[in-house]
Structures are given as structure tokens and as C-alpha cells.
mmCIF file of C-alpha atoms in Angstrom:
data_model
loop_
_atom_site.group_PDB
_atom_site.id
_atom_site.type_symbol
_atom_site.label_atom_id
_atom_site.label_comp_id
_atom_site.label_asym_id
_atom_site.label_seq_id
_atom_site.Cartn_x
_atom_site.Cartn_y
_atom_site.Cartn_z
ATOM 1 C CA UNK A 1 103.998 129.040 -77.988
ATOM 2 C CA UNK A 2 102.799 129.389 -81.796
ATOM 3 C CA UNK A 3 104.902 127.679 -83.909
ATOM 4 C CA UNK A 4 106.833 125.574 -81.847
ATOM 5 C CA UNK A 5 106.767 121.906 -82.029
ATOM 6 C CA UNK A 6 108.213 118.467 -80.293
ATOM 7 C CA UNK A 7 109.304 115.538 -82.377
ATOM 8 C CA UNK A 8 110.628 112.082 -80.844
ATOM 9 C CA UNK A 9 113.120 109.930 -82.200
ATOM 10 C CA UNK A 10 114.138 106.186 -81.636
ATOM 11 C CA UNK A 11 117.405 104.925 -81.398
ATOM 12 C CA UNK A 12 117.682 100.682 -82.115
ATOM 13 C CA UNK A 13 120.057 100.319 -79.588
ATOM 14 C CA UNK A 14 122.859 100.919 -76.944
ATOM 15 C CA UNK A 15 125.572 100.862 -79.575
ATOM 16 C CA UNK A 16 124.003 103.473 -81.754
ATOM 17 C CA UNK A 17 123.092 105.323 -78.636
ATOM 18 C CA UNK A 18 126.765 105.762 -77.545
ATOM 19 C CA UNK A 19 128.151 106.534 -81.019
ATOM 20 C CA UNK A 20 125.603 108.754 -81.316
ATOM 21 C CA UNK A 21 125.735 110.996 -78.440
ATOM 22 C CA UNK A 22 129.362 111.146 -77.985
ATOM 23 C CA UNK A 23 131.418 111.488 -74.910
ATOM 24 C CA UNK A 24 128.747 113.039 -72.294
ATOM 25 C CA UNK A 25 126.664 113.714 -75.044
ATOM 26 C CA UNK A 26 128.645 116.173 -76.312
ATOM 27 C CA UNK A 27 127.376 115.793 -79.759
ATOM 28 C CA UNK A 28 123.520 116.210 -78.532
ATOM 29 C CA UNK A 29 125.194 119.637 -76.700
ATOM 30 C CA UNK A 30 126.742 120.802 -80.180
ATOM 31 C CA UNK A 31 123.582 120.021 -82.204
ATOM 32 C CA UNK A 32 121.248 121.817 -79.372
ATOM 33 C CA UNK A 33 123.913 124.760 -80.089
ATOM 34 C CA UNK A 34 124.162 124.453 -83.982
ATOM 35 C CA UNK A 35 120.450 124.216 -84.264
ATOM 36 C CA UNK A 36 118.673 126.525 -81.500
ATOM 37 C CA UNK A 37 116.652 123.504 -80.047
ATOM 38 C CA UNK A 38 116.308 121.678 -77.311
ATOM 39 C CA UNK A 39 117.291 117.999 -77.719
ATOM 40 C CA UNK A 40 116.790 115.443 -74.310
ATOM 41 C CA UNK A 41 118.186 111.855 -74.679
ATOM 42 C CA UNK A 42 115.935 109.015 -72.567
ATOM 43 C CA UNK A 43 117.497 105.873 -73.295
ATOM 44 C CA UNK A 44 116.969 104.743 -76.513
ATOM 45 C CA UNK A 45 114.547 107.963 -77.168
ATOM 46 C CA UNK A 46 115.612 111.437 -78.027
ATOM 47 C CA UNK A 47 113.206 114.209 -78.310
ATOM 48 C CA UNK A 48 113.602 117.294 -79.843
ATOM 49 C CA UNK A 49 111.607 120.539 -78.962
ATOM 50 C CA UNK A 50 111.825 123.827 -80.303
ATOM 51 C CA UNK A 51 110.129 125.996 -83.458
ATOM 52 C CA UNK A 52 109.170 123.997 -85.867
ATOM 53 C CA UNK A 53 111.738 124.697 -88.754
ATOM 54 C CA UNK A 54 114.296 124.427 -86.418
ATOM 55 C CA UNK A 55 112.715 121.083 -85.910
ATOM 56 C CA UNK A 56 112.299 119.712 -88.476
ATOM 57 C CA UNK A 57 115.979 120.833 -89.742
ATOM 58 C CA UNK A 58 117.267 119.437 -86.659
ATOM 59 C CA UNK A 59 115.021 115.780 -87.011
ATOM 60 C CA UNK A 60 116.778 115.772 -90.943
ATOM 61 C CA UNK A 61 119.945 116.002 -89.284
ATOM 62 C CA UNK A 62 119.593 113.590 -86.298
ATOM 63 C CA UNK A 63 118.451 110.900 -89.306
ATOM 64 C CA UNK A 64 121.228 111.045 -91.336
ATOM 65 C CA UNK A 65 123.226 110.563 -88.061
ATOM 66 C CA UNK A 66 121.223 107.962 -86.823
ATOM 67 C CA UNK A 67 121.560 106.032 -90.437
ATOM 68 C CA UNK A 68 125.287 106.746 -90.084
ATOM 69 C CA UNK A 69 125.732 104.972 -86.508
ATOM 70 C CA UNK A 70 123.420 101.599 -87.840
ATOM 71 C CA UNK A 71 126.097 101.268 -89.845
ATOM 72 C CA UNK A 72 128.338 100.904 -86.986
ATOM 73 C CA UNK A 73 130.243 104.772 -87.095
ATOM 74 C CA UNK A 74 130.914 106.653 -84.270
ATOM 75 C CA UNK A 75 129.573 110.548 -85.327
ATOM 76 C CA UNK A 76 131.655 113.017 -84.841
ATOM 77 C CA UNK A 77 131.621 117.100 -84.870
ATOM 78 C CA UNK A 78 133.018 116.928 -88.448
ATOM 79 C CA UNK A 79 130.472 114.642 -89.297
ATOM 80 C CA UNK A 80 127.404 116.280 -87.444
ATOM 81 C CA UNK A 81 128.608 119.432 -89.595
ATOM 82 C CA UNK A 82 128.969 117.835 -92.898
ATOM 83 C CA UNK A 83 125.625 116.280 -92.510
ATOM 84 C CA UNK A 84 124.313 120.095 -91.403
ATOM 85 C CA UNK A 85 125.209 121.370 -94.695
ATOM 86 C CA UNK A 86 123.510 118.808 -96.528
ATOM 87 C CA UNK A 87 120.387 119.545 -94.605
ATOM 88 C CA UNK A 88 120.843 123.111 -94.605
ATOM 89 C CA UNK A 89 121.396 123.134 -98.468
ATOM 90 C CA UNK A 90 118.332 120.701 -98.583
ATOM 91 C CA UNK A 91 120.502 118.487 -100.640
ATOM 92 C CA UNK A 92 119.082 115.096 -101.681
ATOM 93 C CA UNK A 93 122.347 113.073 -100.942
ATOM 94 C CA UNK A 94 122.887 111.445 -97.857
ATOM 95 C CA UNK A 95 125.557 111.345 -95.508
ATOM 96 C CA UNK A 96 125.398 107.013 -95.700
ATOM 97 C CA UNK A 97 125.596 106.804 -99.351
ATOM 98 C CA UNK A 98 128.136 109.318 -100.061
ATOM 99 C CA UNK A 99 130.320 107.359 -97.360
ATOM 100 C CA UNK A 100 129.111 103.943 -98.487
ATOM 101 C CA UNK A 101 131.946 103.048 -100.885
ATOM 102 C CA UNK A 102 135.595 101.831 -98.725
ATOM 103 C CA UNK A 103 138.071 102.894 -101.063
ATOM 104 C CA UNK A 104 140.820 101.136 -99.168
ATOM 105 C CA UNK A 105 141.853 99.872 -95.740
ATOM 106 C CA UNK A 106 144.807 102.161 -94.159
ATOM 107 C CA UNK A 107 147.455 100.025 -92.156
ATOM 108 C CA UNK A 108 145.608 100.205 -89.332
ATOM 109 C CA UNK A 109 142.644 98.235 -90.616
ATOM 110 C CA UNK A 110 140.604 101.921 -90.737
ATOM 111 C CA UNK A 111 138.657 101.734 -93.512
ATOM 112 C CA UNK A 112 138.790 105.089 -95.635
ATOM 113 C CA UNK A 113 136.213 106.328 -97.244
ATOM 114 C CA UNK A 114 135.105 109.714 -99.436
ATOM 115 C CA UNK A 115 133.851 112.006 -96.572
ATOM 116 C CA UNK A 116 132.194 114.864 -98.689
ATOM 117 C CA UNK A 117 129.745 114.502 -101.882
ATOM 118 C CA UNK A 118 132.828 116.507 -103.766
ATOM 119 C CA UNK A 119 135.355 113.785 -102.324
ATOM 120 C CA UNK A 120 132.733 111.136 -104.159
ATOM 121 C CA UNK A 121 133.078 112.976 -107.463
ATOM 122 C CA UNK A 122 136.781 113.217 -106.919
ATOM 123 C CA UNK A 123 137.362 109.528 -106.912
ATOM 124 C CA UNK A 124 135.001 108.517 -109.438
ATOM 125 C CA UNK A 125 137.002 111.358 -111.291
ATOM 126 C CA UNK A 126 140.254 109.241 -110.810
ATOM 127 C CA UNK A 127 138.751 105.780 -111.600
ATOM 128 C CA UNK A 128 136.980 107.156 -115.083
ATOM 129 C CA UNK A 129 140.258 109.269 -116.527
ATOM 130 C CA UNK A 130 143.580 109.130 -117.257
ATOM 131 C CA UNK A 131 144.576 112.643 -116.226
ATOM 132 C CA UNK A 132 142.820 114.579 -112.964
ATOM 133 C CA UNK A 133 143.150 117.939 -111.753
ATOM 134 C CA UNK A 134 141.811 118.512 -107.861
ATOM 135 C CA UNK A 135 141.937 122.334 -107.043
ATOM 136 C CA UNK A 136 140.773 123.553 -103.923
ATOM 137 C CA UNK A 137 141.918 124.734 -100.704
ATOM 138 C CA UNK A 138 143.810 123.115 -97.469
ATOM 139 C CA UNK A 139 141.866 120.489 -95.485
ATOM 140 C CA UNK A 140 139.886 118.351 -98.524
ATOM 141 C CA UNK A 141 141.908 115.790 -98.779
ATOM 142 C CA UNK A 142 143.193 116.376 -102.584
ATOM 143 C CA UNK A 143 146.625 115.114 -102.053
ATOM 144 C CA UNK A 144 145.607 112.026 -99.737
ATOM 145 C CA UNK A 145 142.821 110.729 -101.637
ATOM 146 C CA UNK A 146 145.161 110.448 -104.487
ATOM 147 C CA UNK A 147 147.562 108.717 -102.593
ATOM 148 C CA UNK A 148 144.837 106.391 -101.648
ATOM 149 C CA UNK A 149 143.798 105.609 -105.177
ATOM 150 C CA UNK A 150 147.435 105.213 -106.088
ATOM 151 C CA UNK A 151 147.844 102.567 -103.565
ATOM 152 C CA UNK A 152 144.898 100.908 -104.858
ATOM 153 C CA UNK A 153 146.182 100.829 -108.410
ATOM 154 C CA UNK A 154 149.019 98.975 -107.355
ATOM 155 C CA UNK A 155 147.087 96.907 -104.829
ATOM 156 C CA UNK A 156 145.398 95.633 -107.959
ATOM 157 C CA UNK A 157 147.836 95.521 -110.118
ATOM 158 C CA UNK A 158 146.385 98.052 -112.463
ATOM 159 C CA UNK A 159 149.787 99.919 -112.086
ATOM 160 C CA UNK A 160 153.385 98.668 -111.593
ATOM 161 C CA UNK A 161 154.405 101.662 -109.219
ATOM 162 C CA UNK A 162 153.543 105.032 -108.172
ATOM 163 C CA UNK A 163 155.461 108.264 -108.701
ATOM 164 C CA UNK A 164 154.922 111.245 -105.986
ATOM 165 C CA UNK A 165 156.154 114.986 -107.935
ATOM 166 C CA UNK A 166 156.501 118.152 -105.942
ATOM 167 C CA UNK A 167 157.908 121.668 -107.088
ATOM 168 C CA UNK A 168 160.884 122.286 -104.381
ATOM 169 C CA UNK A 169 159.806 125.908 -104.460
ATOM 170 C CA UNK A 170 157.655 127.860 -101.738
ATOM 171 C CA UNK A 171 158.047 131.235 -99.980
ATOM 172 C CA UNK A 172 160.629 132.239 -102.156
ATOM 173 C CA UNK A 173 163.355 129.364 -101.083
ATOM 174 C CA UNK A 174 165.551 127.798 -102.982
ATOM 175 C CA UNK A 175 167.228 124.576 -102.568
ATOM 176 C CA UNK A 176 170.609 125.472 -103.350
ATOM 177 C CA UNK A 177 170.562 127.639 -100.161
ATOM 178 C CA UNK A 178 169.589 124.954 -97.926
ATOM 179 C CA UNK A 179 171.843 123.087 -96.201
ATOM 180 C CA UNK A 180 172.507 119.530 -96.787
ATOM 181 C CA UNK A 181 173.325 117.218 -99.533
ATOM 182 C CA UNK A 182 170.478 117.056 -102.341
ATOM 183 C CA UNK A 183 168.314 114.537 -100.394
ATOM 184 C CA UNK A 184 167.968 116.566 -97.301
ATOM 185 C CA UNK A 185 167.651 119.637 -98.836
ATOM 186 C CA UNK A 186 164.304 118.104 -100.771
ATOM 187 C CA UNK A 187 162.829 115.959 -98.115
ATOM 188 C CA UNK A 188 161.111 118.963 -96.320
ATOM 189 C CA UNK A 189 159.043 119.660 -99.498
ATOM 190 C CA UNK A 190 158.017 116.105 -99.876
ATOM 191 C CA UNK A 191 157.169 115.283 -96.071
ATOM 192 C CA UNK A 192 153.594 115.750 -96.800
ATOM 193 C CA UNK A 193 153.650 112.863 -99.625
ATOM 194 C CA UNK A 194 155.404 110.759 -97.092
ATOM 195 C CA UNK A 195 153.018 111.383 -94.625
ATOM 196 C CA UNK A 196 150.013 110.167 -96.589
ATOM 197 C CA UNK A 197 151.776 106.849 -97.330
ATOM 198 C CA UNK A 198 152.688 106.330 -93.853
ATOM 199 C CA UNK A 199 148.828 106.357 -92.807
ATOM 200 C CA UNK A 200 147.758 104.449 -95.931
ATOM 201 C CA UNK A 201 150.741 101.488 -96.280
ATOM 202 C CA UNK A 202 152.273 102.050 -92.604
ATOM 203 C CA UNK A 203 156.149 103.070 -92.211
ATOM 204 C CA UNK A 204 157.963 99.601 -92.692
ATOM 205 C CA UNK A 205 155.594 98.677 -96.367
ATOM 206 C CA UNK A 206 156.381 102.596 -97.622
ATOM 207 C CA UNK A 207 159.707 102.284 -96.807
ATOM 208 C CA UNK A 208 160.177 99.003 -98.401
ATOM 209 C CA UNK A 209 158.609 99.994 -101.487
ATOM 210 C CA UNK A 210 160.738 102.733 -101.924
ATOM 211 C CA UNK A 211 163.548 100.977 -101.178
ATOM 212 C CA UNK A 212 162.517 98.502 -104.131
ATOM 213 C CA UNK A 213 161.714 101.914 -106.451
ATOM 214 C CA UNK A 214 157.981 100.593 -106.480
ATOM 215 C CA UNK A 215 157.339 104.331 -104.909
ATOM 216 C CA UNK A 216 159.624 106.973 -105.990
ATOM 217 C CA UNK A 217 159.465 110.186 -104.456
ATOM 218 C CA UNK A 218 160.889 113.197 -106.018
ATOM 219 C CA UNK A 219 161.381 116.749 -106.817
ATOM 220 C CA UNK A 220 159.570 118.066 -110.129
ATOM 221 C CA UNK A 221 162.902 118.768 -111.490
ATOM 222 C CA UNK A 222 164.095 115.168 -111.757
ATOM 223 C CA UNK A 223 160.643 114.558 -114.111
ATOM 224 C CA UNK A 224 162.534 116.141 -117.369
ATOM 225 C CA UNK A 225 163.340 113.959 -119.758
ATOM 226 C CA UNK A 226 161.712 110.834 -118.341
ATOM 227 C CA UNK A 227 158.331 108.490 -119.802
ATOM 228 C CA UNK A 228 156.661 107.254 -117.046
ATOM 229 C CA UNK A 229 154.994 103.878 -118.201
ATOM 230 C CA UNK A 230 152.286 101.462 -116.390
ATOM 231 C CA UNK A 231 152.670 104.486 -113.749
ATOM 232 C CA UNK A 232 150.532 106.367 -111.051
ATOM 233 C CA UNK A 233 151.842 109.797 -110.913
ATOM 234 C CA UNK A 234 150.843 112.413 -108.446
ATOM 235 C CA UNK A 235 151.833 115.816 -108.753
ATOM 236 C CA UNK A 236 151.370 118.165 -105.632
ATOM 237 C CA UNK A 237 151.245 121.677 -104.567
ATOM 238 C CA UNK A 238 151.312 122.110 -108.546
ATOM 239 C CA UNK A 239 150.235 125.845 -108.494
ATOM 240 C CA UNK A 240 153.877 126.112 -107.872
ATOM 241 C CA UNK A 241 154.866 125.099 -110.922
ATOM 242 C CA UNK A 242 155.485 127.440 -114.553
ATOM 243 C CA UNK A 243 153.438 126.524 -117.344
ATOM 244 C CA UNK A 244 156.373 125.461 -118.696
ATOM 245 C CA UNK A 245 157.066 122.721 -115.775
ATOM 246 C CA UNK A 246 153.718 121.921 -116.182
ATOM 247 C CA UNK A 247 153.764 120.852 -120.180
ATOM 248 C CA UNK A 248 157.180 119.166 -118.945
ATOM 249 C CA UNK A 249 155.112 117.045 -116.231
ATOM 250 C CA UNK A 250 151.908 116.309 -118.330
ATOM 251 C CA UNK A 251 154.088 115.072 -121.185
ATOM 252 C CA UNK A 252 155.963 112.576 -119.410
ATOM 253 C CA UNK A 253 153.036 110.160 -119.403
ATOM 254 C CA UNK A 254 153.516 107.162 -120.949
ATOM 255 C CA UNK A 255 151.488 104.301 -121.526
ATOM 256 C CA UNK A 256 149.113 102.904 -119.397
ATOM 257 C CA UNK A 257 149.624 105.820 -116.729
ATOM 258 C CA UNK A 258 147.276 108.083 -114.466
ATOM 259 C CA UNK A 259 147.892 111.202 -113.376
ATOM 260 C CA UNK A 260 146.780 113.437 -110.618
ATOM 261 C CA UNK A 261 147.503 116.963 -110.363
ATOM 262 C CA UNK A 262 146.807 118.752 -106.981
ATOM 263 C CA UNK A 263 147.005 122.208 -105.646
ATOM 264 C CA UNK A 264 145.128 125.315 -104.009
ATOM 265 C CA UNK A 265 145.736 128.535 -106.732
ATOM 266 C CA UNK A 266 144.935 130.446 -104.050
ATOM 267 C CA UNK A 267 148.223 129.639 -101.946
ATOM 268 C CA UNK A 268 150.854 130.083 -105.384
ATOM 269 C CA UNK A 269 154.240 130.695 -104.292
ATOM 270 C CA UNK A 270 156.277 131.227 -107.153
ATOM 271 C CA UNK A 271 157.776 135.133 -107.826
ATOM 272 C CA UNK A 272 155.716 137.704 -107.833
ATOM 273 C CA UNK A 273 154.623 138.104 -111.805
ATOM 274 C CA UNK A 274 154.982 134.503 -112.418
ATOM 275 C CA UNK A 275 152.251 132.571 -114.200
ATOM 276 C CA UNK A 276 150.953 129.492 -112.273
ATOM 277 C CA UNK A 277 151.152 126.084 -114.458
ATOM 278 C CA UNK A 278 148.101 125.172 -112.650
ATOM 279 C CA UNK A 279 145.592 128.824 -113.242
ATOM 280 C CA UNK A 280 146.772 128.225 -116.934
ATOM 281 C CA UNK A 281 146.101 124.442 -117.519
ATOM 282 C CA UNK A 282 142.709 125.291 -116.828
ATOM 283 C CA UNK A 283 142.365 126.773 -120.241
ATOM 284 C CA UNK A 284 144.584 124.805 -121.991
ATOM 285 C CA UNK A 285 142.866 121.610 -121.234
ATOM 286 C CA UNK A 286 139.606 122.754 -120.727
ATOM 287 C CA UNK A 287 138.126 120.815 -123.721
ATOM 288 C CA UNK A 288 140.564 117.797 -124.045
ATOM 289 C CA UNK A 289 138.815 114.907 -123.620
ATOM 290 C CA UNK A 290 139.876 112.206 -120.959
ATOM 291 C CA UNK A 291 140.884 114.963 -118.543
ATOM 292 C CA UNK A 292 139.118 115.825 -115.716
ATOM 293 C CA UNK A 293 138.878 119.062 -113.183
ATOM 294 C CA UNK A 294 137.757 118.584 -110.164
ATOM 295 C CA UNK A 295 137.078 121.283 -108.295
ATOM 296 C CA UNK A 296 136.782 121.004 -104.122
ATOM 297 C CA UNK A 297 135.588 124.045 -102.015
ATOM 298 C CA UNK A 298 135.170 124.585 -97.916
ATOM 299 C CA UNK A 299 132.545 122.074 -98.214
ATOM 300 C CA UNK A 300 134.682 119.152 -98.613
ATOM 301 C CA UNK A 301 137.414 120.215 -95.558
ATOM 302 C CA UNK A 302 137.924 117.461 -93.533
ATOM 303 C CA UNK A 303 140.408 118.677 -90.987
ATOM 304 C CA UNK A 304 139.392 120.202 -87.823
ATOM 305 C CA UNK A 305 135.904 122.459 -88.264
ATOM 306 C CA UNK A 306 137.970 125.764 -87.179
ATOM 307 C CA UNK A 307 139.775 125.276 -90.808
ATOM 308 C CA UNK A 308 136.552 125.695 -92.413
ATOM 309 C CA UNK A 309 135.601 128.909 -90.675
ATOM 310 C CA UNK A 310 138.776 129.762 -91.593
ATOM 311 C CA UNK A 311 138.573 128.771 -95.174
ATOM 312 C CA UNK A 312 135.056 131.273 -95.369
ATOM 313 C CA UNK A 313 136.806 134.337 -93.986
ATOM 314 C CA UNK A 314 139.667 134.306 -96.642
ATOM 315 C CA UNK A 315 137.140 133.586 -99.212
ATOM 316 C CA UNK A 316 135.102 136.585 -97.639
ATOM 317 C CA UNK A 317 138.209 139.194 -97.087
ATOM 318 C CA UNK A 318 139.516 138.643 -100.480
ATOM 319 C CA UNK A 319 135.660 139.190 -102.284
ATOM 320 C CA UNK A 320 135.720 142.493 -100.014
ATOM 321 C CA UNK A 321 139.555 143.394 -100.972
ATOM 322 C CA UNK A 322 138.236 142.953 -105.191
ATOM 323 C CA UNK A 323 134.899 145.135 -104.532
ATOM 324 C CA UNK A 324 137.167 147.937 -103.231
#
């Protein structure tokens, strides 16, 4: 058939092999499915057959996997995606050396690492300011990443403790209608902090910090009036904040401090007719040096690939909804 074409492929060994096919070679199957080609695994050899852009795409892809697995990494779908877009957008990074840097090593041993080119740019971000903004939607790791690089301020001794800031407000609720005394009426709206320290320190280290106030973990509301010194302060969900909670929070930096500022303005929460803190900041800030916006997009989602798809047809509905 005109056009078509058959390229072969070596893998070094039995290691790479397995990591590379997956379980019953169900990564070859979701390549072969992503890519419209035929792909047959002999041993160490894969060949791929099929029309020849679809070929070569597919061969671009299959190296940056291949790379990945030398390295000793299992691939998975998230990955075989990730590294899909980057040969589909005929980007020059590569999948290796935008994972190449291990930020920090969870309490597992994992080693945890920027996942996305825009994750990359987000920690550089954090290691070359004072005060970072990460917008973007659900899934790209905004608020865990900065827990990460919180931990690894302390770690090193760069920061004395960290300081984790939500707004208690979302879908309308209030915490004086919730039952419980104060602390159980916030915890819900901080889980997600809690969560991310858990992975990164373990239960028993988080716990003990806190215990010790070397992680506090609080409502936005408890911020006024305080100067947070040799501090690493993450605020979350902050397109739930006013722009007056938001001057509060940004002026309680004190000296030799970070901040990170995290939320999605597409999810705000607050009344209808209220200003976001975080839509107006953009402005406000927009030319102050030593800050930094980072913005992530569907591109960087790291959860599971449905939340992508997901991400796309929002973004699509809502461009249809404002042409109408």
C-alpha cells in the first residue's frame, strides 16, 4: 500500500521490556489504539507498521518511552499520553528531562518528580520567588507540588515551619451552621492539605509536626492580624477568597517567607456577584516584581486520563455557551 511503512525498534533488555509493555501489553494495545498502527512485540524487538506519519509519530512516542524505562520507570497510560502530546505538539522537550529532577522522596521512598513541562516551570517558579500564584484546573497537582516544596524548605532548613490557609467557604456553606465545635466544623475544608502531607511526610511525622506547631493548618480567617516570619505559606482553593481576604493574606508575609497561592477561577464559590481575590490579583500584581503566575492547563492533569477529557469538554461547552 502507498504510503505505508514498517519501522523496528530495540529494547536493551527484559526490564525495560516489562515496564514497557505493561501488564499483557496493555500499553502496546493502548498505543496501537491511540495511534492507528500496528505495533508487534518479539522479545526485545518491537515493530511498528502502519502509514508512515502515523509511524513515525508513533516511533517518536515509543522513544521517549523507551528513554523513560532505561531509567528504570515503569510507563504508564498517563505517561504514554503525556508523552503523546509532546509528540503530537512536536514539542522539543522530552518526557526524561522534564522528569529528570527528584524534588523529594514521599514516605514511602517514591521519589516525586514534576510530571508535565508546566509542573517544571511551576517549581522552578517556587524556588526563584518569594510569592507564586498556580491557577489552573483540578488534577495538576497545584496544591501538592506546593506541599512538596514546602516540605523541602523545611527539610533544608531554608524555613522554620510551614503554614497551610484555606477559605472555609464553598457551595454556599457556612461554618457556623455546621455542627461541631470549631475544629470539626473546619477540618472538612482542610482534608485535602492533610492529605498531601500524609503522602509526602507519612501520618505519624505530619502529625508530630503539627503537634509541635512546625505545620499549622488553618482556616483563612485565623491569618488576620498575624506576620508570618522564616515561613512557607500555602494558600488553597484561593478563588474563594474576596479581594479583601486576599490583601489580608498577601500582607501577612514577613521576613524570610514564601508564599504559594493556589486555585482553579473557574470553580469560585463565593455568592453570586462576589469578586474573586484570585481573578483580581491578577491585575494587581501583574507587574510587581518577585511574583510569579503560573498558569497550568489540561496539559499538566495528572489524575486519571478521563479527568482530562473531562477538563476539554468544560473548556469546550463554556467557549460554545460565550459564542451564543
Amino acid at each position: 500500500m502507498v504510503g505505508c511503512a514498517e519501522v523496528r525498534l530495540t529494547v536493551k533488555n527484559n526490564g525495560d521490556a516489562v515496564n514497557l509493555f505493561g501488564h499483557l501489553d496493555e500499553n502496546l494495545k493502548f498505543i496501537e489504539e491511540k495511534s492507528a498502527t500496528q505495533i508487534i512485540a518479539r522479545s526485545g524487538e518491537i515493530i511498528v507498521r502502519g502509514e508512515e506519519e502515523a509511524v513515525d509519530r508513533t516511533v517518536a512516542l515509543l522513544r521517549q518511552l523507551i528513554a523513560w524505562t532505561e531509567q528504570g520507570n515503569p510507563v504508564t497510560i498517563s505517561d504514554i499520553n503525556y508523552a503523546w502530546h509532546l509528540v503530537h505538539e512536536n514539542s522539543q522537550a522530552k518526557l526524561v528531562d522534564i522528569r529528570a529532577e527528584v524534588v523529594l522522596t514521599n514516605a514511602r521512598g517514591k521519589p516525586i518528580r514534576p510530571k508535565t513541562a508546566g509542573q517544571c516551570r511551576y517549581i522552578q517558579a517556587i524556588k526563584d520567588h518569594d510569592l507564586v500564584f498556580a491557577i489552573g484546573p483540578a488534577g495538576t497537582g497545584k496544591t501538592y507540588l506546593a506541599v512538596v516544596m514546602a516540605v523541602r524548605a523545611l527539610r533544608s532548613r531554608e524555613i522554620s515551619r510551614i503554614v497551610l490557609v484555606r477559605p472555609a467557604v464553598e457551595a454556599g456553606e457556612k461554618l457556623g451552621f455546621l455542627p461541631g465545635d470549631i475544629q470539626e466544623k473546619v477540618d472538612p475544608y482542610l482534608r485535602p492539605l492533610y492529605d498531601g502531607l500524609f503522602n509526602v511526610l507519612g501520618a505519624e511525622t505530619a502529625q508530630r509536626y503539627m503537634e509541635r506547631n512546625i505545620i499549622e493548618v488553618a482556616p483563612l480567617a485565623y491569618m488576620r492580624g498575624r506576620t508570618l516570619d522564616d515561613s512557607f505559606v500555602i494558600l488553597d482553593e484561593a478563588q474563594n477568597t474576596t479581594p479583601e481576604q486576599m490583601k489580608m493574606f498577601l500582607t501577612r508575609l514577613g521576613l524570610g517567607s514564601k508564599a504559594v497561592v493556589t486555585g482553579d477561577v473557574t470553580q469560585v464559590d463565593l455568592p453570586k456577584g462576589q469578586t474573586s481575590g484570585l481573578i483580581e490579583v491578577q491585575t494587581v500584581l501583574k507587574d510587581v516584581e518577585g511574583v510569579a503566575f503560573q498558569y497550568l492547563t489540561g496539559e499538566d492533569v495528572i489524575r486519571h486520563p478521563l479527568v482530562q477529557k473531562i477538563i476539554e469538554a468544560y473548556e469546550l461547552f463554556g467557549a460554545k455557551a460565550k459564542e451564543k
